[in-house]
Structures are given as C-alpha cells and as structure tokens.
mmCIF file with all atom_site columns, C-alpha atoms in Angstrom:
data_model
loop_
_atom_site.group_PDB
_atom_site.id
_atom_site.type_symbol
_atom_site.label_atom_id
_atom_site.label_alt_id
_atom_site.label_comp_id
_atom_site.label_asym_id
_atom_site.label_entity_id
_atom_site.label_seq_id
_atom_site.pdbx_PDB_ins_code
_atom_site.Cartn_x
_atom_site.Cartn_y
_atom_site.Cartn_z
_atom_site.occupancy
_atom_site.B_iso_or_equiv
_atom_site.pdbx_formal_charge
_atom_site.auth_seq_id
_atom_site.auth_comp_id
_atom_site.auth_asym_id
_atom_site.auth_atom_id
_atom_site.pdbx_PDB_model_num
ATOM 1   C CA . MET A 1 1   ? -46.995 73.700  41.948  1.00 52.00 ? 1018 MET A CA 1
ATOM 2   C CA . THR A 1 2   ? -49.648 72.429  39.975  1.00 54.00 ? 1019 THR A CA 1
ATOM 3   C CA . GLY A 1 3   ? -47.869 73.077  36.781  1.00 54.00 ? 1020 GLY A CA 1
ATOM 4   C CA . ARG A 1 4   ? -45.037 70.614  37.887  1.00 54.00 ? 1021 ARG A CA 1
ATOM 5   C CA . ARG A 1 5   ? -47.586 67.381  38.400  1.00 53.00 ? 1022 ARG A CA 1
ATOM 6   C CA . GLN A 1 6   ? -49.488 68.089  35.432  1.00 57.00 ? 1023 GLN A CA 1
ATOM 7   C CA . ALA A 1 7   ? -45.995 68.192  33.570  1.00 50.00 ? 1024 ALA A CA 1
ATOM 8   C CA . SER A 1 8   ? -44.446 64.306  35.385  1.00 51.00 ? 1025 SER A CA 1
ATOM 9   C CA . ARG A 1 9   ? -47.468 63.120  34.356  1.00 53.00 ? 1026 ARG A CA 1
ATOM 10  C CA . THR A 1 10  ? -47.332 64.427  30.954  1.00 52.00 ? 1027 THR A CA 1
ATOM 11  C CA . MET A 1 11  ? -43.548 63.126  30.668  1.00 49.00 ? 1028 MET A CA 1
ATOM 12  C CA . LEU A 1 12  ? -44.645 59.674  32.824  1.00 46.00 ? 1029 LEU A CA 1
ATOM 13  C CA . ASN A 1 13  ? -47.578 59.010  30.049  1.00 52.00 ? 1030 ASN A CA 1
ATOM 14  C CA . ARG A 1 14  ? -45.183 60.059  26.641  1.00 52.00 ? 1031 ARG A CA 1
ATOM 15  C CA . ALA A 1 15  ? -42.557 57.494  28.244  1.00 49.00 ? 1032 ALA A CA 1
ATOM 16  C CA . GLY A 1 16  ? -44.419 53.786  28.735  1.00 50.00 ? 1033 GLY A CA 1
ATOM 17  C CA . PRO A 1 17  ? -46.047 53.667  25.343  1.00 49.00 ? 1034 PRO A CA 1
ATOM 18  C CA . GLY A 1 18  ? -42.978 54.680  24.420  1.00 46.00 ? 1035 GLY A CA 1
ATOM 19  C CA . ALA A 1 19  ? -40.816 51.996  25.786  1.00 46.00 ? 1036 ALA A CA 1
ATOM 20  C CA . ALA A 1 20  ? -43.308 49.257  24.915  1.00 48.00 ? 1037 ALA A CA 1
ATOM 21  C CA . ALA A 1 21  ? -42.918 50.259  21.123  1.00 53.00 ? 1038 ALA A CA 1
ATOM 22  C CA . GLY A 1 22  ? -39.030 49.912  21.215  1.00 63.00 ? 1039 GLY A CA 1
ATOM 23  C CA . GLY A 1 23  ? -38.800 46.364  22.530  1.00 75.00 ? 1040 GLY A CA 1
ATOM 24  C CA . PHE A 1 24  ? -39.239 42.753  21.484  1.00 79.00 ? 1041 PHE A CA 1
ATOM 25  C CA . THR A 1 25  ? -41.720 40.434  22.476  1.00 87.00 ? 1042 THR A CA 1
ATOM 26  C CA . LEU A 1 26  ? -41.073 36.770  23.149  1.00 84.00 ? 1043 LEU A CA 1
ATOM 27  C CA . VAL A 1 27  ? -43.360 35.330  20.210  1.00 84.00 ? 1044 VAL A CA 1
ATOM 28  C CA . GLU A 1 28  ? -40.860 36.997  18.171  1.00 84.00 ? 1045 GLU A CA 1
ATOM 29  C CA . MET A 1 29  ? -37.909 36.312  20.361  1.00 86.00 ? 1046 MET A CA 1
ATOM 30  C CA . LEU A 1 30  ? -38.940 32.512  20.039  1.00 87.00 ? 1047 LEU A CA 1
ATOM 31  C CA . ILE A 1 31  ? -38.986 33.080  15.861  1.00 88.00 ? 1048 ILE A CA 1
ATOM 32  C CA . ALA A 1 32  ? -35.431 34.699  15.886  1.00 87.00 ? 1049 ALA A CA 1
ATOM 33  C CA . LEU A 1 33  ? -33.901 31.636  17.970  1.00 88.00 ? 1050 LEU A CA 1
ATOM 34  C CA . LEU A 1 34  ? -34.844 29.648  15.337  1.00 88.00 ? 1051 LEU A CA 1
ATOM 35  C CA . ILE A 1 35  ? -34.790 30.582  11.780  1.00 89.00 ? 1052 ILE A CA 1
ATOM 36  C CA . PHE A 1 36  ? -30.916 31.598  13.446  1.00 87.00 ? 1053 PHE A CA 1
ATOM 37  C CA . SER A 1 37  ? -30.687 27.849  14.505  1.00 87.00 ? 1054 SER A CA 1
ATOM 38  C CA . PHE A 1 38  ? -31.530 26.572  10.965  1.00 87.00 ? 1055 PHE A CA 1
ATOM 39  C CA . ILE A 1 39  ? -29.073 28.631  9.664   1.00 89.00 ? 1056 ILE A CA 1
ATOM 40  C CA . ALA A 1 40  ? -26.728 27.404  11.870  1.00 87.00 ? 1057 ALA A CA 1
ATOM 41  C CA . SER A 1 41  ? -27.579 23.805  11.525  1.00 87.00 ? 1058 SER A CA 1
ATOM 42  C CA . ALA A 1 42  ? -27.728 24.085  8.088   1.00 86.00 ? 1059 ALA A CA 1
ATOM 43  C CA . SER A 1 43  ? -23.808 25.409  8.147   1.00 86.00 ? 1060 SER A CA 1
ATOM 44  C CA . VAL A 1 44  ? -23.146 22.918  10.246  1.00 85.00 ? 1061 VAL A CA 1
ATOM 45  C CA . ALA A 1 45  ? -23.922 20.399  7.253   1.00 85.00 ? 1062 ALA A CA 1
ATOM 46  C CA . MET A 1 46  ? -22.787 21.530  4.287   1.00 87.00 ? 1063 MET A CA 1
ATOM 47  C CA . LEU A 1 47  ? -19.383 22.375  6.681   1.00 85.00 ? 1064 LEU A CA 1
ATOM 48  C CA . SER A 1 48  ? -19.141 18.408  7.430   1.00 84.00 ? 1065 SER A CA 1
ATOM 49  C CA . PHE A 1 49  ? -20.126 17.509  4.184   1.00 83.00 ? 1066 PHE A CA 1
ATOM 50  C CA . SER A 1 50  ? -16.945 19.683  3.145   1.00 84.00 ? 1067 SER A CA 1
ATOM 51  C CA . VAL A 1 51  ? -14.689 18.085  5.585   1.00 82.00 ? 1068 VAL A CA 1
ATOM 52  C CA . ARG A 1 52  ? -16.443 14.592  3.839   1.00 84.00 ? 1069 ARG A CA 1
ATOM 53  C CA . ALA A 1 53  ? -15.914 15.316  0.181   1.00 84.00 ? 1070 ALA A CA 1
ATOM 54  C CA . GLN A 1 54  ? -11.829 17.125  0.760   1.00 79.00 ? 1071 GLN A CA 1
ATOM 55  C CA . ALA A 1 55  ? -10.941 14.171  2.812   1.00 79.00 ? 1072 ALA A CA 1
ATOM 56  C CA . ALA A 1 56  ? -12.669 11.576  -0.210  1.00 75.00 ? 1073 ALA A CA 1
ATOM 57  C CA . VAL A 1 57  ? -10.165 13.546  -3.336  1.00 79.00 ? 1074 VAL A CA 1
ATOM 58  C CA . GLY A 1 58  ? -7.000  13.731  -0.803  1.00 77.00 ? 1075 GLY A CA 1
ATOM 59  C CA . GLY A 1 59  ? -7.525  9.993   0.078   1.00 76.00 ? 1076 GLY A CA 1
ATOM 60  C CA . LYS A 1 60  ? -8.524  9.411   -3.926  1.00 79.00 ? 1077 LYS A CA 1
ATOM 61  C CA . LEU A 1 61  ? -5.462  11.208  -5.027  1.00 83.00 ? 1078 LEU A CA 1
ATOM 62  C CA . ASP A 1 62  ? -2.890  9.855   -2.548  1.00 83.00 ? 1079 ASP A CA 1
ATOM 63  C CA . ASP A 1 63  ? -3.836  6.562   -4.530  1.00 83.00 ? 1080 ASP A CA 1
ATOM 64  C CA . LEU A 1 64  ? -3.432  8.157   -8.243  1.00 85.00 ? 1081 LEU A CA 1
ATOM 65  C CA . ALA A 1 65  ? 0.223   8.987   -6.342  1.00 89.00 ? 1082 ALA A CA 1
ATOM 66  C CA . ALA A 1 66  ? 1.139   5.634   -5.382  1.00 89.00 ? 1083 ALA A CA 1
ATOM 67  C CA . LEU A 1 67  ? -0.316  3.746   -8.540  1.00 90.00 ? 1084 LEU A CA 1
ATOM 68  C CA . ASN A 1 68  ? 1.576   6.971   -10.612 1.00 91.00 ? 1085 ASN A CA 1
ATOM 69  C CA . ARG A 1 69  ? 5.193   5.607   -8.251  1.00 92.00 ? 1086 ARG A CA 1
ATOM 70  C CA . LEU A 1 70  ? 4.409   2.307   -8.431  1.00 92.00 ? 1087 LEU A CA 1
ATOM 71  C CA . ALA A 1 71  ? 4.456   2.372   -12.061 1.00 93.00 ? 1088 ALA A CA 1
ATOM 72  C CA . GLY A 1 72  ? 7.508   4.644   -12.105 1.00 92.00 ? 1089 GLY A CA 1
ATOM 73  C CA . ALA A 1 73  ? 9.192   2.223   -10.043 1.00 93.00 ? 1090 ALA A CA 1
ATOM 74  C CA . LEU A 1 74  ? 9.026   -0.045  -12.007 1.00 94.00 ? 1091 LEU A CA 1
ATOM 75  C CA . SER A 1 75  ? 9.288   1.221   -15.356 1.00 93.00 ? 1092 SER A CA 1
ATOM 76  C CA . ALA A 1 76  ? 12.296  2.124   -14.738 1.00 93.00 ? 1093 ALA A CA 1
ATOM 77  C CA . ASP A 1 77  ? 13.361  -1.229  -12.826 1.00 94.00 ? 1094 ASP A CA 1
ATOM 78  C CA . LEU A 1 78  ? 12.315  -3.317  -16.012 1.00 95.00 ? 1095 LEU A CA 1
ATOM 79  C CA . ALA A 1 79  ? 13.920  -0.848  -18.321 1.00 93.00 ? 1096 ALA A CA 1
ATOM 80  C CA . GLN A 1 80  ? 17.073  -1.231  -17.267 1.00 93.00 ? 1097 GLN A CA 1
ATOM 81  C CA . ALA A 1 81  ? 17.325  -5.208  -16.437 1.00 94.00 ? 1098 ALA A CA 1
ATOM 82  C CA . VAL A 1 82  ? 20.426  -6.934  -17.382 1.00 93.00 ? 1099 VAL A CA 1
ATOM 83  C CA . ASN A 1 83  ? 21.328  -10.243 -18.115 1.00 92.00 ? 1100 ASN A CA 1
ATOM 84  C CA . ARG A 1 84  ? 22.805  -10.731 -15.460 1.00 92.00 ? 1101 ARG A CA 1
ATOM 85  C CA . PRO A 1 85  ? 22.132  -14.158 -13.300 1.00 92.00 ? 1102 PRO A CA 1
ATOM 86  C CA . THR A 1 86  ? 22.670  -14.372 -9.621  1.00 92.00 ? 1103 THR A CA 1
ATOM 87  C CA . ARG A 1 87  ? 22.708  -16.683 -6.520  1.00 91.00 ? 1104 ARG A CA 1
ATOM 88  C CA . ASP A 1 88  ? 19.821  -16.628 -3.994  1.00 87.00 ? 1105 ASP A CA 1
ATOM 89  C CA . ALA A 1 89  ? 21.408  -18.006 0.236   1.00 84.00 ? 1106 ALA A CA 1
ATOM 90  C CA . SER A 1 90  ? 21.171  -21.206 -0.398  1.00 86.00 ? 1107 SER A CA 1
ATOM 91  C CA . GLY A 1 91  ? 24.113  -21.060 -3.284  1.00 87.00 ? 1108 GLY A CA 1
ATOM 92  C CA . ARG A 1 92  ? 20.496  -21.851 -6.133  1.00 89.00 ? 1109 ARG A CA 1
ATOM 93  C CA . GLN A 1 93  ? 21.381  -20.214 -9.900  1.00 90.00 ? 1110 GLN A CA 1
ATOM 94  C CA . LEU A 1 94  ? 19.058  -17.765 -10.769 1.00 90.00 ? 1111 LEU A CA 1
ATOM 95  C CA . PRO A 1 95  ? 18.116  -17.287 -13.734 1.00 90.00 ? 1112 PRO A CA 1
ATOM 96  C CA . ALA A 1 96  ? 18.491  -13.099 -14.886 1.00 91.00 ? 1113 ALA A CA 1
ATOM 97  C CA . LEU A 1 97  ? 14.732  -12.834 -14.408 1.00 92.00 ? 1114 LEU A CA 1
ATOM 98  C CA . VAL A 1 98  ? 12.937  -15.334 -12.451 1.00 90.00 ? 1115 VAL A CA 1
ATOM 99  C CA . THR A 1 99  ? 8.779   -15.189 -11.397 1.00 87.00 ? 1116 THR A CA 1
ATOM 100 C CA . GLY A 1 100 ? 7.499   -17.314 -8.529  1.00 76.00 ? 1117 GLY A CA 1
ATOM 101 C CA . LEU A 1 101 ? 10.286  -18.306 -6.428  1.00 69.00 ? 1118 LEU A CA 1
ATOM 102 C CA . GLN A 1 102 ? 8.221   -20.293 -4.214  1.00 65.00 ? 1119 GLN A CA 1
ATOM 103 C CA . ALA A 1 103 ? 4.990   -21.458 -3.914  1.00 59.00 ? 1120 ALA A CA 1
ATOM 104 C CA . GLY A 1 104 ? 3.264   -18.609 -1.974  1.00 64.00 ? 1121 GLY A CA 1
ATOM 105 C CA . ASP A 1 105 ? 5.936   -15.651 -1.717  1.00 78.00 ? 1122 ASP A CA 1
ATOM 106 C CA . GLY A 1 106 ? 4.436   -14.041 -3.218  1.00 86.00 ? 1123 GLY A CA 1
ATOM 107 C CA . VAL A 1 107 ? 7.139   -12.727 -6.045  1.00 91.00 ? 1124 VAL A CA 1
ATOM 108 C CA . LEU A 1 108 ? 5.257   -11.971 -9.069  1.00 93.00 ? 1125 LEU A CA 1
ATOM 109 C CA . VAL A 1 109 ? 8.820   -11.045 -10.671 1.00 94.00 ? 1126 VAL A CA 1
ATOM 110 C CA . GLN A 1 110 ? 12.983  -11.077 -9.458  1.00 94.00 ? 1127 GLN A CA 1
ATOM 111 C CA . LEU A 1 111 ? 15.971  -9.426  -11.638 1.00 94.00 ? 1128 LEU A CA 1
ATOM 112 C CA . VAL A 1 112 ? 19.281  -7.967  -11.898 1.00 94.00 ? 1129 VAL A CA 1
ATOM 113 C CA . ARG A 1 113 ? 19.546  -3.608  -13.276 1.00 94.00 ? 1130 ARG A CA 1
ATOM 114 C CA . ARG A 1 114 ? 21.858  -1.498  -13.627 1.00 91.00 ? 1131 ARG A CA 1
ATOM 115 C CA . GLY A 1 115 ? 22.684  1.862   -12.020 1.00 87.00 ? 1132 GLY A CA 1
ATOM 116 C CA . TRP A 1 116 ? 22.273  1.192   -9.173  1.00 85.00 ? 1133 TRP A CA 1
ATOM 117 C CA . THR A 1 117 ? 23.295  5.377   -7.371  1.00 82.00 ? 1134 THR A CA 1
ATOM 118 C CA . ASN A 1 118 ? 26.449  5.163   -4.957  1.00 79.00 ? 1135 ASN A CA 1
ATOM 119 C CA . LEU A 1 119 ? 25.444  7.929   -3.394  1.00 78.00 ? 1136 LEU A CA 1
ATOM 120 C CA . ASP A 1 120 ? 28.783  6.658   -0.171  1.00 80.00 ? 1137 ASP A CA 1
ATOM 121 C CA . ASP A 1 121 ? 30.462  5.416   -2.700  1.00 79.00 ? 1138 ASP A CA 1
ATOM 122 C CA . ALA A 1 122 ? 30.480  2.029   -1.355  1.00 79.00 ? 1139 ALA A CA 1
ATOM 123 C CA . ALA A 1 123 ? 32.279  -1.294  -2.190  1.00 79.00 ? 1140 ALA A CA 1
ATOM 124 C CA . ARG A 1 124 ? 29.802  -2.861  -4.392  1.00 81.00 ? 1141 ARG A CA 1
ATOM 125 C CA . PRO A 1 125 ? 28.523  -2.786  -8.182  1.00 84.00 ? 1142 PRO A CA 1
ATOM 126 C CA . SER A 1 126 ? 26.745  -0.549  -9.815  1.00 87.00 ? 1143 SER A CA 1
ATOM 127 C CA . GLU A 1 127 ? 23.701  -3.322  -10.583 1.00 91.00 ? 1144 GLU A CA 1
ATOM 128 C CA . GLN A 1 128 ? 21.176  -4.074  -8.186  1.00 92.00 ? 1145 GLN A CA 1
ATOM 129 C CA . LYS A 1 129 ? 18.718  -7.636  -7.487  1.00 94.00 ? 1146 LYS A CA 1
ATOM 130 C CA . LEU A 1 130 ? 15.907  -6.646  -6.732  1.00 94.00 ? 1147 LEU A CA 1
ATOM 131 C CA . ALA A 1 131 ? 12.218  -8.235  -6.871  1.00 94.00 ? 1148 ALA A CA 1
ATOM 132 C CA . TYR A 1 132 ? 8.576   -6.992  -6.334  1.00 95.00 ? 1149 TYR A CA 1
ATOM 133 C CA . ARG A 1 133 ? 6.225   -9.449  -4.965  1.00 94.00 ? 1150 ARG A CA 1
ATOM 134 C CA . PHE A 1 134 ? 2.250   -9.297  -3.980  1.00 94.00 ? 1151 PHE A CA 1
ATOM 135 C CA . VAL A 1 135 ? 1.579   -9.952  -0.250  1.00 92.00 ? 1152 VAL A CA 1
ATOM 136 C CA . ASN A 1 136 ? -1.155  -9.701  2.563   1.00 91.00 ? 1153 ASN A CA 1
ATOM 137 C CA . GLY A 1 137 ? -3.128  -6.925  0.364   1.00 92.00 ? 1154 GLY A CA 1
ATOM 138 C CA . ARG A 1 138 ? 0.441   -4.564  -0.132  1.00 93.00 ? 1155 ARG A CA 1
ATOM 139 C CA . LEU A 1 139 ? 2.626   -4.691  -3.160  1.00 95.00 ? 1156 LEU A CA 1
ATOM 140 C CA . GLU A 1 140 ? 6.021   -4.697  -2.233  1.00 95.00 ? 1157 GLU A CA 1
ATOM 141 C CA . ARG A 1 141 ? 9.565   -3.482  -3.424  1.00 95.00 ? 1158 ARG A CA 1
ATOM 142 C CA . LEU A 1 142 ? 12.147  -6.009  -2.192  1.00 94.00 ? 1159 LEU A CA 1
ATOM 143 C CA . ALA A 1 143 ? 15.963  -4.950  -2.632  1.00 93.00 ? 1160 ALA A CA 1
ATOM 144 C CA . TYR A 1 144 ? 19.238  -6.749  -2.255  1.00 93.00 ? 1161 TYR A CA 1
ATOM 145 C CA . PRO A 1 145 ? 22.439  -5.492  -0.667  1.00 90.00 ? 1162 PRO A CA 1
ATOM 146 C CA . SER A 1 146 ? 24.813  -7.483  -3.215  1.00 90.00 ? 1163 SER A CA 1
ATOM 147 C CA . LEU A 1 147 ? 23.562  -10.188 -6.292  1.00 91.00 ? 1164 LEU A CA 1
ATOM 148 C CA . ASP A 1 148 ? 25.258  -13.435 -5.247  1.00 91.00 ? 1165 ASP A CA 1
ATOM 149 C CA . GLY A 1 149 ? 24.186  -14.951 -1.472  1.00 87.00 ? 1166 GLY A CA 1
ATOM 150 C CA . ALA A 1 150 ? 22.240  -12.295 0.600   1.00 89.00 ? 1167 ALA A CA 1
ATOM 151 C CA . GLN A 1 151 ? 19.230  -11.978 2.500   1.00 90.00 ? 1168 GLN A CA 1
ATOM 152 C CA . PRO A 1 152 ? 16.431  -8.796  1.292   1.00 90.00 ? 1169 PRO A CA 1
ATOM 153 C CA . LEU A 1 153 ? 16.281  -5.450  2.347   1.00 91.00 ? 1170 LEU A CA 1
ATOM 154 C CA . ALA A 1 154 ? 13.028  -3.920  4.903   1.00 93.00 ? 1171 ALA A CA 1
ATOM 155 C CA . PRO A 1 155 ? 10.567  -4.289  1.820   1.00 93.00 ? 1172 PRO A CA 1
ATOM 156 C CA . ALA A 1 156 ? 9.493   -0.403  0.503   1.00 93.00 ? 1173 ALA A CA 1
ATOM 157 C CA . VAL A 1 157 ? 5.295   -1.204  0.140   1.00 94.00 ? 1174 VAL A CA 1
ATOM 158 C CA . LEU A 1 158 ? 4.960   1.082   -3.353  1.00 94.00 ? 1175 LEU A CA 1
ATOM 159 C CA . LEU A 1 159 ? 0.835   0.417   -3.121  1.00 93.00 ? 1176 LEU A CA 1
ATOM 160 C CA . ARG A 1 160 ? -2.104  -1.224  -0.464  1.00 91.00 ? 1177 ARG A CA 1
ATOM 161 C CA . ASP A 1 161 ? -5.298  -2.234  -0.919  1.00 91.00 ? 1178 ASP A CA 1
ATOM 162 C CA . ILE A 1 162 ? -5.384  -4.683  -3.297  1.00 92.00 ? 1179 ILE A CA 1
ATOM 163 C CA . GLY A 1 163 ? -6.917  -7.601  -3.639  1.00 92.00 ? 1180 GLY A CA 1
ATOM 164 C CA . ALA A 1 164 ? -4.506  -9.290  -6.400  1.00 93.00 ? 1181 ALA A CA 1
ATOM 165 C CA . ALA A 1 165 ? -1.632  -9.257  -8.322  1.00 93.00 ? 1182 ALA A CA 1
ATOM 166 C CA . ARG A 1 166 ? -0.441  -10.836 -11.747 1.00 92.00 ? 1183 ARG A CA 1
ATOM 167 C CA . MET A 1 167 ? 2.128   -10.609 -14.300 1.00 94.00 ? 1184 MET A CA 1
ATOM 168 C CA . ARG A 1 168 ? 2.613   -11.843 -17.830 1.00 93.00 ? 1185 ARG A CA 1
ATOM 169 C CA . PHE A 1 169 ? 5.872   -11.526 -20.036 1.00 94.00 ? 1186 PHE A CA 1
ATOM 170 C CA . ARG A 1 170 ? 6.398   -11.177 -24.032 1.00 93.00 ? 1187 ARG A CA 1
ATOM 171 C CA . ALA A 1 171 ? 8.177   -12.404 -26.414 1.00 90.00 ? 1188 ALA A CA 1
ATOM 172 C CA . ASN A 1 172 ? 8.318   -13.722 -29.467 1.00 87.00 ? 1189 ASN A CA 1
ATOM 173 C CA . GLY A 1 173 ? 4.959   -12.284 -29.931 1.00 87.00 ? 1190 GLY A CA 1
ATOM 174 C CA . ALA A 1 174 ? 3.309   -14.157 -27.452 1.00 91.00 ? 1191 ALA A CA 1
ATOM 175 C CA . TRP A 1 175 ? 2.391   -13.541 -23.503 1.00 93.00 ? 1192 TRP A CA 1
ATOM 176 C CA . SER A 1 176 ? 3.090   -15.837 -20.547 1.00 91.00 ? 1193 SER A CA 1
ATOM 177 C CA . ASP A 1 177 ? 1.924   -16.323 -16.795 1.00 90.00 ? 1194 ASP A CA 1
ATOM 178 C CA . GLN A 1 178 ? 5.755   -17.816 -16.171 1.00 88.00 ? 1195 GLN A CA 1
ATOM 179 C CA . TRP A 1 179 ? 8.635   -16.298 -17.773 1.00 89.00 ? 1196 TRP A CA 1
ATOM 180 C CA . VAL A 1 180 ? 11.054  -19.110 -19.304 1.00 86.00 ? 1197 VAL A CA 1
ATOM 181 C CA . GLU A 1 181 ? 14.406  -18.089 -20.638 1.00 85.00 ? 1198 GLU A CA 1
ATOM 182 C CA . LEU A 1 182 ? 14.473  -18.542 -24.862 1.00 83.00 ? 1199 LEU A CA 1
ATOM 183 C CA . PRO A 1 183 ? 17.465  -19.813 -26.544 1.00 82.00 ? 1200 PRO A CA 1
ATOM 184 C CA . GLY A 1 184 ? 19.907  -17.168 -26.963 1.00 81.00 ? 1201 GLY A CA 1
ATOM 185 C CA . GLN A 1 185 ? 17.148  -15.012 -25.362 1.00 86.00 ? 1202 GLN A CA 1
ATOM 186 C CA . ALA A 1 186 ? 17.519  -13.889 -21.190 1.00 86.00 ? 1203 ALA A CA 1
ATOM 187 C CA . LEU A 1 187 ? 14.574  -11.072 -21.016 1.00 92.00 ? 1204 LEU A CA 1
ATOM 188 C CA . PRO A 1 188 ? 11.813  -11.353 -22.403 1.00 92.00 ? 1205 PRO A CA 1
ATOM 189 C CA . GLN A 1 189 ? 10.611  -8.206  -24.543 1.00 92.00 ? 1206 GLN A CA 1
ATOM 190 C CA . ALA A 1 190 ? 7.915   -6.485  -22.407 1.00 93.00 ? 1207 ALA A CA 1
ATOM 191 C CA . ALA A 1 191 ? 5.726   -7.224  -19.540 1.00 95.00 ? 1208 ALA A CA 1
ATOM 192 C CA . GLU A 1 192 ? 2.362   -6.514  -17.724 1.00 95.00 ? 1209 GLU A CA 1
ATOM 193 C CA . LEU A 1 193 ? 1.202   -6.361  -14.627 1.00 95.00 ? 1210 LEU A CA 1
ATOM 194 C CA . VAL A 1 194 ? -2.652  -6.346  -13.861 1.00 95.00 ? 1211 VAL A CA 1
ATOM 195 C CA . ILE A 1 195 ? -2.955  -4.592  -10.063 1.00 94.00 ? 1212 ILE A CA 1
ATOM 196 C CA . THR A 1 196 ? -7.229  -4.871  -9.131  1.00 94.00 ? 1213 THR A CA 1
ATOM 197 C CA . ARG A 1 197 ? -8.199  -3.166  -5.879  1.00 91.00 ? 1214 ARG A CA 1
ATOM 198 C CA . SER A 1 198 ? -9.823  -4.293  -3.296  1.00 87.00 ? 1215 SER A CA 1
ATOM 199 C CA . GLY A 1 199 ? -13.376 -2.689  -4.616  1.00 83.00 ? 1216 GLY A CA 1
ATOM 200 C CA . GLY A 1 200 ? -13.080 -4.229  -8.289  1.00 86.00 ? 1217 GLY A CA 1
ATOM 201 C CA . THR A 1 201 ? -11.366 -1.582  -10.101 1.00 88.00 ? 1218 THR A CA 1
ATOM 202 C CA . GLN A 1 202 ? -8.807  -2.736  -12.603 1.00 92.00 ? 1219 GLN A CA 1
ATOM 203 C CA . PHE A 1 203 ? -5.738  -1.039  -13.961 1.00 93.00 ? 1220 PHE A CA 1
ATOM 204 C CA . ARG A 1 204 ? -3.610  -2.719  -16.607 1.00 94.00 ? 1221 ARG A CA 1
ATOM 205 C CA . LEU A 1 205 ? 0.594   -1.392  -17.088 1.00 94.00 ? 1222 LEU A CA 1
ATOM 206 C CA . LEU A 1 206 ? 2.435   -2.255  -19.873 1.00 93.00 ? 1223 LEU A CA 1
ATOM 207 C CA . PHE A 1 207 ? 6.637   -1.892  -19.531 1.00 94.00 ? 1224 PHE A CA 1
ATOM 208 C CA . LEU A 1 208 ? 8.836   -2.450  -22.261 1.00 92.00 ? 1225 LEU A CA 1
ATOM 209 C CA . VAL A 1 209 ? 12.167  -4.841  -20.124 1.00 93.00 ? 1226 VAL A CA 1
ATOM 210 C CA . GLY A 1 210 ? 15.721  -4.255  -21.689 1.00 87.00 ? 1227 GLY A CA 1
ATOM 211 C CA . THR A 1 211 ? 17.377  -1.131  -22.490 1.00 68.00 ? 1228 THR A CA 1
ATOM 212 C CA . GLY A 1 212 ? 18.611  -4.191  -25.839 1.00 51.00 ? 1229 GLY A CA 1
ATOM 213 C CA . TYR A 1 213 ? 14.936  -4.173  -27.371 1.00 49.00 ? 1230 TYR A CA 1
ATOM 214 C CA . ARG A 1 214 ? 14.770  -4.160  -30.581 1.00 54.00 ? 1231 ARG A CA 1
ATOM 215 C CA . LYS A 1 215 ? 11.098  -4.336  -33.609 1.00 56.00 ? 1232 LYS A CA 1
ATOM 216 C CA . PRO A 1 216 ? 11.404  -8.235  -34.563 1.00 58.00 ? 1233 PRO A CA 1
ATOM 217 C CA . PRO A 1 217 ? 12.150  -8.788  -38.916 1.00 62.00 ? 1234 PRO A CA 1
ATOM 218 C CA . PRO A 1 218 ? 10.650  -8.840  -40.601 1.00 66.00 ? 1235 PRO A CA 1
ATOM 219 C CA . PRO A 1 219 ? 9.807   -12.458 -41.972 1.00 69.00 ? 1236 PRO A CA 1
ATOM 220 C CA . GLY A 1 220 ? 12.282  -14.260 -43.819 1.00 66.00 ? 1237 GLY A CA 1
ATOM 221 C CA . GLY A 1 221 ? 14.800  -11.573 -42.918 1.00 56.00 ? 1238 GLY A CA 1
ATOM 222 C CA . ALA A 1 222 ? 18.292  -11.132 -40.547 1.00 54.00 ? 1239 ALA A CA 1
ATOM 223 C CA . SER A 1 223 ? 18.011  -10.188 -37.077 1.00 50.00 ? 1240 SER A CA 1
ATOM 224 C CA . PRO A 1 224 ? 18.875  -6.780  -37.118 1.00 48.00 ? 1241 PRO A CA 1
ATOM 225 C CA . GLN A 1 225 ? 22.253  -5.944  -34.887 1.00 44.00 ? 1242 GLN A CA 1
ATOM 226 C CA . GLY A 1 226 ? 22.014  -5.804  -31.297 1.00 42.00 ? 1243 GLY A CA 1
ATOM 227 C CA . ALA A 1 227 ? 18.563  -7.319  -31.713 1.00 45.00 ? 1244 ALA A CA 1
ATOM 228 C CA . SER A 1 228 ? 19.633  -9.172  -28.431 1.00 44.00 ? 1245 SER A CA 1
ATOM 229 C CA . ASN A 1 229 ? 18.416  -8.081  -24.995 1.00 44.00 ? 1246 ASN A CA 1
ATOM 230 C CA . ALA A 1 230 ? 21.070  -9.134  -23.256 1.00 41.00 ? 1247 ALA A CA 1
ATOM 231 C CA . PRO A 1 231 ? 23.607  -6.230  -22.777 1.00 38.00 ? 1248 PRO A CA 1
#
C-alpha cells in the first residue's frame, strides 16, 4: 500500500513541471498576436495598393483605346470624303465639307463620305453625311439617315474628359482654322485635330482627306492627272 502511494506521488511530481514547460505564457501570446497584426496590416496595405494600381492602369488603357477608336473613325471618314454638297433641315445648301455650322454648336467638321455599308438592304445611297462635334467635354460623332434635309441620329460619344478641341485644314501648303472651298478644290488635302485633355495632356492627330490626294506638282510643272480631290 505504501509503495502505491509513493508511485502516485512520483507521477504527479513529474506531470506538473512537464505540463508547464509545454504551454505558452501570456506575454508570448501577446507578442505572437502583435506580430500577426503587423503582417496582416502590411498584407492589406499591399492588396489595397495593387487594387488601386490596377484600376488606374485599367483607366489609362481604356482611355488610350478610346483615343485610338477616335483616330480610326476620323481617319476612315476623312479618307473617304467626297465632293457632295448637301442641304440641312431648313433647305440651306452646304458645301461638301463644312466647319462651324453655327456659333456655339461645337461642330468641328461636317462632311459626306462614301462606303456606308448597307447591311439591311435599305433604300438609301452608299454615301453618308456625318459630323464631329465637341460639346460638354465630349467628342461626339453625328450620323444622318439621309444626305439632305434630315436631322442627325443619336450621337456616339467617342472620347470624354476633354478640355478643348480644334481642327485645322491644309490646302496648297497652308493651314487654316476654317475651311473655305477653293476654286476647283472642294476638299482640303489634310486635316489636323488637336485635343487637350482635362488634365492638360495634348494630342495632335493628322489625317489625309479624300482618296484623290496627290503630291503637288513641281513649280512651273503641269498638274498630275487626277490631282483634284473631287471623285
């Protein structure tokens, strides 16, 4: 009986110190939680920075894509411009290419282009009247359902956040802010679009006008055949 009691006391003595040595103190737990909070805070900050950077890069890429779409649309429209005068809704006759129809309307250029795809086989010509205008910080493309006497359809917004936009036109080696039809030349040879974004960044885009563009003849030489911009 005495031997059993001594054995039980020996086992209790061994269990007590062993159990205390295998656990964590309160100070150790607090230090571990502090280190974990530092790591978690750094991870959240890095994740937040990554999300903001991704959003900023995505916005820049979307803006660049919109600028490229604008350049592609305007390049195609100006390249296929034709000498076809039109009439507005009031019956007034307009030249083939017009700038600034009315004060304050924001129209940069209005023209007629060929190559209007007729997907639904509607009874209409393959030429289309359209205009580009700058209004309320947006650059819009207006299309007309018919060449004469029609109101424009709903505008398509091509670019936003614009502070200023202007166009110039080149003919006979000179640039002009307003296009005035010259004798025997209904269309300019080239056009320039200068866009100033709301943040101050400026873009300058150059386009050829009309598929009949030719290099000017040498001084005193005869004009090359087909040098006219008219189709």
